[in-house]
């Protein structure tokens, strides 16, 4: 039998973790990436990576609580078995990273230090300064480089994935990719293909994501028949600094280390913020959520900042929406732990955040949704059957998806510091899955296939590429992208409304039409970045439609998807009996809403745009419950829900029964 | 403030052609950086004298100075385009912003250069921790906070190329491995497990193109965007390679 190969597309944390683990198993990997893998978007992750530790365990924490925080944070939209497996693995993932040389911050005694993050009450987040993503990806990049010297990994950097090669039996047999310098297109035959190509922030024009996060690869897989799940769930991070080219993230770790969000009580108070007395500051997160304070989950923090700045008119500046993120009261030691992000603020804003409160506003940050993948549940543990060929396999056999590009772990809202975990975890567990696939191939290996399968795929892609380059028209791809970003940011971010979403769909239709008349300003055949961008724009339009259509159809509020029109009105009566009655009907309405909407959105590509269907969610381990995070005034809902015995009200119940 | 910024870009269509300057007039925007300038040129590739041209090819990814992609020479200084803010550039050079590719690497096109030699150097110094495998074998060794504080700055190297661009000893006729790789070698030699390959790393740094080629100009440390103490690493490498050689003479 010919030597078998696996193609990994994308060299961020997920792709690198998969590559090193496959190489360790003696499997040859072609690693394809648009950038040198060390420059992948994972470098932008700042705050840290979550896991239970010896310390938090003694404070009452457990893998089960990490799991519970994650599904509660995700508003119960995740299938629970993969999430449980991830949280169970988390301590081992951190230990491995530690052994690989990641310079995690240390306590005086030499243990790994941990900080608190949003959506939990435990200090569960290990970190390396405020550049944790960069430190983690470097450790994995180094391991992969070692396997390169051993001959098991061959990197194709500055190569762009154009699409999967799918045979007549529907099996994925490799990929087509283009050299971004010489612009030559070739096929890579492979017995398994792993997509680890990250998120799609550029659909929104500017976001906290890197310039390579176009969603291009995911869009191409979607158009080749891979299903897309939960597209409408896009995380808007509460704290970013606006910029002309991108919106730069200010990590949640700033609040984890004690940073406070506030606005002056007097609208657009123009005094020096440091001179505004405590009593005249509105610490709205702390006032509204006394238990979690500034560390409520991101969807909630984002909505509150938006509410205070837009609805209450309390934005710090009149012409530019923003709130203060204040770190000025923190010690020098704490500032040092946050150096990475403080440097970014100082470099890009020219103001020292150690002495002056930062000005921040929410920005598009993460795609909870992504390509649909399967899993196999382990009925004994409630987690996964490790090594099952179903894990992370898309509906196209042989095509696997991991990292931010898949949809499985974060439901309707991702908790901070869980993405580094899900990326590395999925990279590690996809390896035994792929190994088992290689041993159980149907209809022969990639090497047994007729060469015309590969030649045909290359020809088709070459023809598409030539057609785009020679397209005649008057439309500028960069203008189209800007218009797409504007309409997406307006209609499909923090607050959503069906009329706006309808209008957005119409606008995307108009952009699709204009895209057929797009004209390259560079028609050359050497390092043509114009071509790469314009091609990705076509994919962005496709993904934009998936996001907007999913959002339009989902008439409820869940995690990051917030439609005020369908919000269940919170109990507000003064009279206790009446308040209770309101809470009871609130809980009834909540149950009904879950019966109707607690389901995964599935989009499938057709020539008339995406067709949406739904799939049940496995909530067998932790029953869904109202997600109040101790909101002041919502205690009655918690109380009534507990008494109704609907389950999930007392978080430790399940665990003590284990 | 002039409402158009005068931007001169050194262009080269491919590795085999010569280079030439092109000038663009780019409308000023508040808070803009050199990356934004290049984005605006891409959207409207017309020179200052109204000649249509091709978009300028450039590398860029994170735009917050952690990926190292967009390194280029701006007004004579090697740095990342994303953190090169127009307002600050105009303070020193109000009339023109001059952008050119790094000179120590082969130009691919315009501002895109081939930095593979830097990654190859990382292979030579075995810049990794040689672990037994990726199964669960418990945590790593305990590390004192002071050790972490010494290691962390070295670990922030983006392989951006600023240090080698500024280094007089690093060029196409010299075998010098460069400050970045030397510093990475010191980073892994200081790691409790990474140390197992210490002698291999010192052997490379003692050899052809190794530490002896450093001319001690100290340019590297001045241009490093992450303030990595490169000259400390080089000094450490000097001491360690000397001891390594002495040990070899005594047959150990």
Coordinates of C-alpha atoms in Angstrom, one line a residue, chain B:
Chain B
X1 CA -2.7 68.6 8.6
X2 CA -2.5 68.1 4.8
X3 CA -5.4 66.1 3.7
X4 CA -3.3 63.9 1.5
X5 CA -0.3 62.0 2.7
X6 CA 2.6 61.6 0.3
X7 CA 3.7 58.0 0.3
X8 CA 6.7 56.6 -1.6
X9 CA 6.8 52.9 -2.0
X10 CA 9.8 50.9 -3.4
X11 CA 8.2 48.4 -5.8
X12 CA 9.6 45.3 -7.4
X13 CA 7.2 43.1 -9.5
X14 CA 9.0 39.9 -8.9
X15 CA 12.3 38.4 -7.6
X16 CA 14.1 38.8 -11.0
X17 CA 13.2 42.4 -11.9
X18 CA 14.7 45.7 -10.7
X19 CA 13.0 48.0 -8.3
X20 CA 11.5 51.4 -8.7
X21 CA 9.8 54.1 -6.6
X22 CA 6.1 54.9 -6.9
X23 CA 4.4 57.7 -5.1
X24 CA 0.8 57.8 -3.9
X25 CA -1.3 60.5 -2.5
X26 CA -3.4 58.8 0.2
X27 CA -6.2 60.7 2.0
X28 CA -5.4 61.2 5.7
X29 CA -7.6 59.5 8.3
X30 CA -7.5 60.0 12.1
X31 CA -5.5 57.3 13.8
X32 CA -4.3 55.7 10.6
X33 CA -1.2 53.5 10.4
X34 CA 0.9 52.3 7.5
X35 CA -1.2 49.2 7.0
X36 CA -4.2 51.4 6.5
X37 CA -2.3 53.3 3.8
X38 CA -1.5 50.0 2.0
X39 CA -5.1 49.0 2.3
X40 CA -6.3 52.3 0.8
X41 CA -3.8 51.9 -2.1
X42 CA -5.1 48.3 -2.7
X43 CA -8.6 49.7 -3.0
X44 CA -7.6 52.5 -5.3
X45 CA -4.2 51.7 -7.0
X46 CA -3.6 55.0 -8.7
X47 CA -0.3 56.9 -8.3
X48 CA 0.0 60.5 -7.3
X49 CA 0.3 61.5 -10.9
X50 CA -3.0 59.7 -11.7
X51 CA -1.4 56.6 -13.4
X52 CA -3.2 53.3 -12.7
X53 CA -1.0 50.7 -11.2
X54 CA -1.2 47.4 -9.4
X55 CA -1.9 47.2 -5.7
X56 CA 1.2 47.1 -3.5
X57 CA 1.9 43.5 -2.3
X58 CA 2.5 43.3 1.4
X59 CA 2.3 40.9 4.3
X60 CA -0.1 41.6 7.2
X61 CA -2.1 39.6 9.6
X62 CA -2.8 40.4 13.2
X63 CA -2.3 44.2 13.0
X64 CA -1.5 44.5 16.7
X65 CA 2.2 43.7 16.6
X66 CA 2.1 40.1 17.8
X67 CA 2.4 38.1 14.6
X68 CA 5.4 39.8 13.0
X69 CA 4.1 39.6 9.4
X70 CA 4.1 43.2 8.4
X71 CA 7.7 44.0 9.0
X72 CA 9.2 46.6 6.5
X73 CA 11.5 49.6 6.4
X74 CA 9.5 52.8 7.1
X75 CA 11.3 56.1 6.9
X76 CA 14.6 54.2 7.1
X77 CA 13.7 52.2 10.3
X78 CA 12.8 48.6 10.3
X79 CA 9.5 48.0 12.1
X80 CA 5.9 46.6 11.8
X81 CA 3.6 48.6 9.5
X82 CA 0.6 48.1 11.9
X83 CA 2.2 49.9 14.8
X84 CA 3.7 52.7 12.6
X85 CA 1.2 55.4 13.2
X86 CA 1.0 58.1 10.6
X87 CA 0.7 61.0 13.1
X88 CA 3.9 60.0 14.8
X89 CA 5.7 59.4 11.4
X90 CA 4.7 62.9 10.3
X91 CA 6.2 64.5 13.4
X92 CA 9.6 63.4 12.2
X93 CA 9.0 63.5 8.5
X94 CA 6.1 65.8 7.6
X95 CA 6.5 65.6 3.9
X96 CA 6.7 62.0 3.0
X97 CA 6.4 58.5 4.3
X98 CA 8.9 56.2 2.6
X99 CA 8.2 52.5 2.6
X100 CA 10.5 49.8 1.3
X101 CA 11.0 46.0 1.8
X102 CA 13.6 44.6 4.2
X103 CA 17.0 44.4 2.6
X104 CA 18.3 41.2 4.2
X105 CA 15.9 38.9 2.5
X106 CA 15.0 38.1 -1.1
X107 CA 12.1 40.2 -2.3
X108 CA 9.2 38.1 -3.5
X109 CA 7.2 41.1 -4.7
X110 CA 7.0 44.8 -3.5
X111 CA 7.1 44.6 0.3
X112 CA 6.8 40.8 0.6
X113 CA 10.1 39.1 1.4
X114 CA 11.2 35.5 2.0
X115 CA 12.0 35.1 5.6
X116 CA 12.5 31.3 5.5
X117 CA 16.2 31.5 6.4
X118 CA 15.1 32.7 9.9
X119 CA 12.9 29.6 10.4
X120 CA 15.6 27.4 9.0
X121 CA 17.9 28.9 11.6
X122 CA 15.5 27.8 14.3
X123 CA 15.8 24.2 13.1
X124 CA 19.6 24.4 13.3
X125 CA 19.5 25.4 16.9
X126 CA 16.8 22.9 17.8
X127 CA 14.5 25.5 19.1
X128 CA 12.1 23.2 20.8
X129 CA 11.7 21.2 24.0
X130 CA 12.3 17.5 23.2
X131 CA 9.6 15.8 25.2
X132 CA 9.0 12.1 25.3
X133 CA 5.6 12.4 23.7
X134 CA 2.2 14.0 23.9
X135 CA 0.4 11.6 26.2
X136 CA -0.5 12.7 29.7
X137 CA 2.7 12.4 31.8
X138 CA 1.8 15.0 34.4
X139 CA 2.9 18.6 34.7
X140 CA 6.3 20.0 33.8
X141 CA 9.0 20.8 36.4
X142 CA 8.2 23.5 38.8
X143 CA 9.5 26.9 37.8
X144 CA 10.3 29.8 40.1
X145 CA 8.6 33.1 39.3
X146 CA 12.1 34.7 38.7
X147 CA 12.9 32.0 36.1
X148 CA 9.6 32.6 34.3
X149 CA 10.3 36.3 34.3
X150 CA 13.7 35.7 32.7
X151 CA 12.3 33.3 30.1
X152 CA 9.1 35.1 29.1
X153 CA 10.7 38.1 27.3
X154 CA 12.8 35.7 25.2
X155 CA 9.7 33.7 24.4
X156 CA 8.0 36.7 22.8
X157 CA 10.2 36.6 19.6
X158 CA 7.9 36.9 16.6
X159 CA 10.6 36.0 14.1
X160 CA 9.8 39.3 12.5
X161 CA 13.3 40.0 11.2
X162 CA 13.9 43.4 12.6
X163 CA 17.1 42.3 14.4
X164 CA 18.7 40.7 11.4
X165 CA 17.7 43.7 9.2
X166 CA 19.6 46.0 11.6
X167 CA 22.5 43.6 12.0
X168 CA 25.6 44.6 9.9
X169 CA 26.9 41.0 10.1
X170 CA 23.8 39.4 8.7
X171 CA 23.7 39.6 4.9
X172 CA 23.7 37.4 1.8
X173 CA 27.4 36.9 1.8
X174 CA 27.7 36.0 5.5
X175 CA 26.8 32.7 7.2
X176 CA 25.9 34.5 10.5
X177 CA 22.8 32.9 12.1
X178 CA 21.6 36.1 13.6
X179 CA 20.4 37.4 17.0
X180 CA 16.9 35.9 16.9
X181 CA 18.1 32.3 16.6
X182 CA 20.9 32.8 19.2
X183 CA 18.3 34.2 21.7
X184 CA 16.0 31.2 21.1
X185 CA 18.9 28.8 21.7
X186 CA 19.5 30.5 25.0
X187 CA 15.8 30.4 25.8
X188 CA 15.7 26.6 25.3
X189 CA 19.0 26.0 27.1
X190 CA 17.5 27.7 30.2
X191 CA 14.5 25.5 30.2
X192 CA 14.7 22.6 32.6
X193 CA 13.9 20.0 29.9
X194 CA 15.0 22.0 26.9
X195 CA 18.5 21.8 28.4
X196 CA 18.9 18.2 27.2
X197 CA 19.9 19.5 23.8
X198 CA 22.1 22.3 25.2
X199 CA 25.3 20.9 23.9
X200 CA 24.0 20.5 20.3
X201 CA 22.9 24.1 20.3
X202 CA 26.2 25.3 21.6
X203 CA 28.0 23.2 19.0
X204 CA 26.0 25.1 16.3
X205 CA 26.7 28.5 17.9
X206 CA 30.4 27.7 18.3
X207 CA 30.7 26.8 14.6
X208 CA 30.6 28.4 11.2
X209 CA 28.2 31.4 11.2
X210 CA 27.8 31.2 15.0
X211 CA 28.4 33.5 17.8
X212 CA 31.9 34.5 16.7
X213 CA 30.4 36.3 13.7
X214 CA 28.6 38.8 16.0
X215 CA 30.2 42.2 15.6
X216 CA 28.7 43.6 18.8
X217 CA 27.2 46.6 17.0
X218 CA 24.2 46.2 19.4
X219 CA 21.8 47.4 16.6
X220 CA 19.6 44.3 17.1
X221 CA 18.4 45.2 20.6
X222 CA 17.6 48.8 19.6
X223 CA 15.1 47.8 16.9
X224 CA 13.5 44.8 18.6
X225 CA 9.8 45.7 18.8
X226 CA 9.3 43.3 21.8
X227 CA 12.3 44.7 23.7
X228 CA 13.9 41.3 23.9
X229 CA 17.3 41.5 25.6
X230 CA 19.1 40.1 22.6
X231 CA 22.5 41.4 23.6
X232 CA 22.2 39.6 26.9
X233 CA 21.4 36.4 25.1
X234 CA 24.4 36.9 22.8
X235 CA 26.7 37.6 25.8
X236 CA 25.3 34.4 27.5
X237 CA 25.9 32.5 24.3
X238 CA 29.5 33.8 24.2
X239 CA 30.2 32.5 27.7
X240 CA 28.4 29.2 27.2
X241 CA 30.1 28.4 23.9
X242 CA 33.5 29.2 25.5
X243 CA 32.8 26.7 28.4
X244 CA 31.5 24.2 25.8
X245 CA 34.7 24.4 23.8
X246 CA 36.9 24.1 27.0
X247 CA 35.0 21.0 28.0
X248 CA 35.5 19.6 24.5
X249 CA 39.3 20.2 24.8
X250 CA 39.3 18.2 27.9
X251 CA 37.4 15.4 26.2
X252 CA 34.1 15.8 28.1

